[in-house]
């Protein structure tokens, strides 16, 4: 028996190198990311909730509870109010969320050993922020075991989700208390800038990021909100091309 | 078009919630009992920064549903400051968010002075 080096309060037995501590609590203690996560949820919730009004107020709670759109909630609710039909609204929302298939694919090898209900649970909470935090965690501690990473994910969700719901409610009910001039929505890209700075390590990744960023603004007005997913694919293409070019150059030298 | 009724809104929430869950579960379910092909894992690595950059760029440059243009320069400048600090502090989210917000308001104040 020795103390778990990560959370400092759990313990590990010698034969099983996994922290014998409830996962959510273990994850809660791990690193200081929970402060950042909480702050982010506050900003997101206040803005996301604040942009709803009238008939959509109640639905804001629904959005929060169903963990529908994470960082794109504010954009989406705004869009829903001006959508030409319900079908367009639903379809656009799904297109915006298509990027989460990538998170799902990245998560897949890590949850293979779990039972199906647990896999579904893991999938249900896989939002942008949780994925970004996990991505960063993996950069910080490449040696970390899969169990520890899942524990971190569980702990993260225990912070993110309740805070998200509570602050969405506060934002919806008292949206006008926070003046728009505070520009709280700016906290969302800021948090992703932090993650981006650790994710981009090689030239192809850099090319993918630049292409994705530029394309997302240029293609923003595509119908059905196709711009975001198109930007992601263009980024992927730019990354692949850069990779190929680097290979060619290496071959010619 | 008329504003959405409460009932319509809940239908949208339900449809989106279910659809989004299916999107999230798609690959997790698909590769539960088989290995992921290497090309897919490789493409995944490349598309992740593209997604993050797309979220960042549209979050910075697009406000109230449209491209802000030059008037949003405080946001661009603050994003650059935040990026520099993020690189310096190895992606510390707390530092990046707090200093980025502070920088934004400094630049906005500057913009108001210059106007």
JSON list of N, CA, C and O in Angstrom, two decimals, chain B residues 3-28:
[
{"chain": "B", "resi": 3, "resn": "UNK", "atom": "N", "xyz": [-42.31, 33.48, -33.48]},
{"chain": "B", "resi": 3, "resn": "UNK", "atom": "CA", "xyz": [-41.34, 32.92, -32.54]},
{"chain": "B", "resi": 3, "resn": "UNK", "atom": "C", "xyz": [-41.74, 31.50, -32.13]},
{"chain": "B", "resi": 3, "resn": "UNK", "atom": "O", "xyz": [-42.92, 31.15, -32.17]},
{"chain": "B", "resi": 4, "resn": "UNK", "atom": "N", "xyz": [-40.74, 30.71, -31.77]},
{"chain": "B", "resi": 4, "resn": "UNK", "atom": "CA", "xyz": [-41.02, 29.34, -31.41]},
{"chain": "B", "resi": 4, "resn": "UNK", "atom": "C", "xyz": [-41.88, 29.28, -30.15]},
{"chain": "B", "resi": 4, "resn": "UNK", "atom": "O", "xyz": [-41.69, 30.06, -29.24]},
{"chain": "B", "resi": 5, "resn": "UNK", "atom": "N", "xyz": [-42.81, 28.34, -30.13]},
{"chain": "B", "resi": 5, "resn": "UNK", "atom": "CA", "xyz": [-43.58, 28.14, -28.90]},
{"chain": "B", "resi": 5, "resn": "UNK", "atom": "C", "xyz": [-42.75, 27.28, -27.94]},
{"chain": "B", "resi": 5, "resn": "UNK", "atom": "O", "xyz": [-41.74, 26.70, -28.34]},
{"chain": "B", "resi": 6, "resn": "UNK", "atom": "N", "xyz": [-43.20, 27.22, -26.69]},
{"chain": "B", "resi": 6, "resn": "UNK", "atom": "CA", "xyz": [-42.47, 26.43, -25.69]},
{"chain": "B", "resi": 6, "resn": "UNK", "atom": "C", "xyz": [-42.42, 24.97, -26.12]},
{"chain": "B", "resi": 6, "resn": "UNK", "atom": "O", "xyz": [-41.40, 24.30, -26.03]},
{"chain": "B", "resi": 7, "resn": "UNK", "atom": "N", "xyz": [-43.55, 24.49, -26.62]},
{"chain": "B", "resi": 7, "resn": "UNK", "atom": "CA", "xyz": [-43.63, 23.09, -27.06]},
{"chain": "B", "resi": 7, "resn": "UNK", "atom": "C", "xyz": [-42.63, 22.79, -28.16]},
{"chain": "B", "resi": 7, "resn": "UNK", "atom": "O", "xyz": [-41.88, 21.82, -28.10]},
{"chain": "B", "resi": 8, "resn": "UNK", "atom": "N", "xyz": [-42.58, 23.69, -29.17]},
{"chain": "B", "resi": 8, "resn": "UNK", "atom": "CA", "xyz": [-41.61, 23.54, -30.26]},
{"chain": "B", "resi": 8, "resn": "UNK", "atom": "C", "xyz": [-40.20, 23.49, -29.70]},
{"chain": "B", "resi": 8, "resn": "UNK", "atom": "O", "xyz": [-39.39, 22.65, -30.10]},
{"chain": "B", "resi": 9, "resn": "UNK", "atom": "N", "xyz": [-39.94, 24.41, -28.77]},
{"chain": "B", "resi": 9, "resn": "UNK", "atom": "CA", "xyz": [-38.60, 24.48, -28.19]},
{"chain": "B", "resi": 9, "resn": "UNK", "atom": "C", "xyz": [-38.20, 23.17, -27.54]},
{"chain": "B", "resi": 9, "resn": "UNK", "atom": "O", "xyz": [-37.09, 22.68, -27.74]},
{"chain": "B", "resi": 10, "resn": "UNK", "atom": "N", "xyz": [-39.14, 22.58, -26.78]},
{"chain": "B", "resi": 10, "resn": "UNK", "atom": "CA", "xyz": [-38.79, 21.32, -26.11]},
{"chain": "B", "resi": 10, "resn": "UNK", "atom": "C", "xyz": [-38.58, 20.20, -27.11]},
{"chain": "B", "resi": 10, "resn": "UNK", "atom": "O", "xyz": [-37.74, 19.33, -26.89]},
{"chain": "B", "resi": 11, "resn": "UNK", "atom": "N", "xyz": [-39.35, 20.24, -28.21]},
{"chain": "B", "resi": 11, "resn": "UNK", "atom": "CA", "xyz": [-39.12, 19.21, -29.24]},
{"chain": "B", "resi": 11, "resn": "UNK", "atom": "C", "xyz": [-37.71, 19.34, -29.82]},
{"chain": "B", "resi": 11, "resn": "UNK", "atom": "O", "xyz": [-37.02, 18.33, -30.04]},
{"chain": "B", "resi": 12, "resn": "UNK", "atom": "N", "xyz": [-37.30, 20.59, -30.04]},
{"chain": "B", "resi": 12, "resn": "UNK", "atom": "CA", "xyz": [-35.94, 20.80, -30.56]},
{"chain": "B", "resi": 12, "resn": "UNK", "atom": "C", "xyz": [-34.91, 20.29, -29.57]},
{"chain": "B", "resi": 12, "resn": "UNK", "atom": "O", "xyz": [-33.95, 19.60, -29.94]},
{"chain": "B", "resi": 13, "resn": "UNK", "atom": "N", "xyz": [-35.13, 20.60, -28.29]},
{"chain": "B", "resi": 13, "resn": "UNK", "atom": "CA", "xyz": [-34.18, 20.14, -27.27]},
{"chain": "B", "resi": 13, "resn": "UNK", "atom": "C", "xyz": [-34.09, 18.63, -27.26]},
{"chain": "B", "resi": 13, "resn": "UNK", "atom": "O", "xyz": [-33.00, 18.05, -27.24]},
{"chain": "B", "resi": 14, "resn": "UNK", "atom": "N", "xyz": [-35.26, 17.98, -27.32]},
{"chain": "B", "resi": 14, "resn": "UNK", "atom": "CA", "xyz": [-35.29, 16.52, -27.28]},
{"chain": "B", "resi": 14, "resn": "UNK", "atom": "C", "xyz": [-34.56, 15.93, -28.48]},
{"chain": "B", "resi": 14, "resn": "UNK", "atom": "O", "xyz": [-33.71, 15.05, -28.35]},
{"chain": "B", "resi": 15, "resn": "UNK", "atom": "N", "xyz": [-34.89, 16.44, -29.67]},
{"chain": "B", "resi": 15, "resn": "UNK", "atom": "CA", "xyz": [-34.28, 15.92, -30.89]},
{"chain": "B", "resi": 15, "resn": "UNK", "atom": "C", "xyz": [-32.77, 16.15, -30.88]},
{"chain": "B", "resi": 15, "resn": "UNK", "atom": "O", "xyz": [-31.99, 15.24, -31.21]},
{"chain": "B", "resi": 16, "resn": "UNK", "atom": "N", "xyz": [-32.37, 17.34, -30.47]},
{"chain": "B", "resi": 16, "resn": "UNK", "atom": "CA", "xyz": [-30.94, 17.65, -30.45]},
{"chain": "B", "resi": 16, "resn": "UNK", "atom": "C", "xyz": [-30.21, 16.82, -29.40]},
{"chain": "B", "resi": 16, "resn": "UNK", "atom": "O", "xyz": [-29.11, 16.34, -29.64]},
{"chain": "B", "resi": 17, "resn": "UNK", "atom": "N", "xyz": [-30.86, 16.65, -28.24]},
{"chain": "B", "resi": 17, "resn": "UNK", "atom": "CA", "xyz": [-30.22, 15.88, -27.18]},
{"chain": "B", "resi": 17, "resn": "UNK", "atom": "C", "xyz": [-29.97, 14.45, -27.63]},
{"chain": "B", "resi": 17, "resn": "UNK", "atom": "O", "xyz": [-28.87, 13.91, -27.48]},
{"chain": "B", "resi": 18, "resn": "UNK", "atom": "N", "xyz": [-30.99, 13.86, -28.22]},
{"chain": "B", "resi": 18, "resn": "UNK", "atom": "CA", "xyz": [-30.87, 12.47, -28.68]},
{"chain": "B", "resi": 18, "resn": "UNK", "atom": "C", "xyz": [-29.85, 12.37, -29.81]},
{"chain": "B", "resi": 18, "resn": "UNK", "atom": "O", "xyz": [-28.95, 11.52, -29.80]},
{"chain": "B", "resi": 19, "resn": "UNK", "atom": "N", "xyz": [-29.97, 13.27, -30.79]},
{"chain": "B", "resi": 19, "resn": "UNK", "atom": "CA", "xyz": [-29.06, 13.23, -31.94]},
{"chain": "B", "resi": 19, "resn": "UNK", "atom": "C", "xyz": [-27.62, 13.44, -31.52]},
{"chain": "B", "resi": 19, "resn": "UNK", "atom": "O", "xyz": [-26.72, 12.76, -32.00]},
{"chain": "B", "resi": 20, "resn": "UNK", "atom": "N", "xyz": [-27.42, 14.38, -30.60]},
{"chain": "B", "resi": 20, "resn": "UNK", "atom": "CA", "xyz": [-26.05, 14.66, -30.17]},
{"chain": "B", "resi": 20, "resn": "UNK", "atom": "C", "xyz": [-25.46, 13.48, -29.42]},
{"chain": "B", "resi": 20, "resn": "UNK", "atom": "O", "xyz": [-24.29, 13.17, -29.57]},
{"chain": "B", "resi": 21, "resn": "UNK", "atom": "N", "xyz": [-26.32, 12.83, -28.61]},
{"chain": "B", "resi": 21, "resn": "UNK", "atom": "CA", "xyz": [-25.81, 11.64, -27.92]},
{"chain": "B", "resi": 21, "resn": "UNK", "atom": "C", "xyz": [-25.37, 10.58, -28.92]},
{"chain": "B", "resi": 21, "resn": "UNK", "atom": "O", "xyz": [-24.32, 9.96, -28.76]},
{"chain": "B", "resi": 22, "resn": "UNK", "atom": "N", "xyz": [-26.18, 10.40, -29.97]},
{"chain": "B", "resi": 22, "resn": "UNK", "atom": "CA", "xyz": [-25.82, 9.40, -30.98]},
{"chain": "B", "resi": 22, "resn": "UNK", "atom": "C", "xyz": [-24.50, 9.76, -31.66]},
{"chain": "B", "resi": 22, "resn": "UNK", "atom": "O", "xyz": [-23.67, 8.90, -31.93]},
{"chain": "B", "resi": 23, "resn": "UNK", "atom": "N", "xyz": [-24.30, 11.07, -31.93]},
{"chain": "B", "resi": 23, "resn": "UNK", "atom": "CA", "xyz": [-23.03, 11.50, -32.53]},
{"chain": "B", "resi": 23, "resn": "UNK", "atom": "C", "xyz": [-21.87, 11.16, -31.59]},
{"chain": "B", "resi": 23, "resn": "UNK", "atom": "O", "xyz": [-20.85, 10.64, -32.00]},
{"chain": "B", "resi": 24, "resn": "UNK", "atom": "N", "xyz": [-22.08, 11.45, -30.30]},
{"chain": "B", "resi": 24, "resn": "UNK", "atom": "CA", "xyz": [-21.00, 11.22, -29.34]},
{"chain": "B", "resi": 24, "resn": "UNK", "atom": "C", "xyz": [-20.71, 9.74, -29.16]},
{"chain": "B", "resi": 24, "resn": "UNK", "atom": "O", "xyz": [-19.58, 9.35, -28.88]},
{"chain": "B", "resi": 25, "resn": "UNK", "atom": "N", "xyz": [-21.76, 8.93, -29.25]},
{"chain": "B", "resi": 25, "resn": "UNK", "atom": "CA", "xyz": [-21.57, 7.51, -29.01]},
{"chain": "B", "resi": 25, "resn": "UNK", "atom": "C", "xyz": [-21.09, 6.79, -30.26]},
{"chain": "B", "resi": 25, "resn": "UNK", "atom": "O", "xyz": [-20.60, 5.67, -30.18]},
{"chain": "B", "resi": 26, "resn": "UNK", "atom": "N", "xyz": [-21.20, 7.46, -31.43]},
{"chain": "B", "resi": 26, "resn": "UNK", "atom": "CA", "xyz": [-20.97, 6.78, -32.71]},
{"chain": "B", "resi": 26, "resn": "UNK", "atom": "C", "xyz": [-19.69, 5.95, -32.74]},
{"chain": "B", "resi": 26, "resn": "UNK", "atom": "O", "xyz": [-19.73, 4.73, -32.88]},
{"chain": "B", "resi": 27, "resn": "UNK", "atom": "N", "xyz": [-18.56, 6.61, -32.57]},
{"chain": "B", "resi": 27, "resn": "UNK", "atom": "CA", "xyz": [-17.29, 5.89, -32.70]},
{"chain": "B", "resi": 27, "resn": "UNK", "atom": "C", "xyz": [-17.00, 5.02, -31.49]},
{"chain": "B", "resi": 27, "resn": "UNK", "atom": "O", "xyz": [-16.38, 3.97, -31.61]},
{"chain": "B", "resi": 28, "resn": "UNK", "atom": "N", "xyz": [-17.46, 5.48, -30.32]},
{"chain": "B", "resi": 28, "resn": "UNK", "atom": "CA", "xyz": [-17.26, 4.66, -29.12]},
{"chain": "B", "resi": 28, "resn": "UNK", "atom": "C", "xyz": [-17.96, 3.32, -29.29]},
{"chain": "B", "resi": 28, "resn": "UNK", "atom": "O", "xyz": [-17.41, 2.27, -28.98]}
]
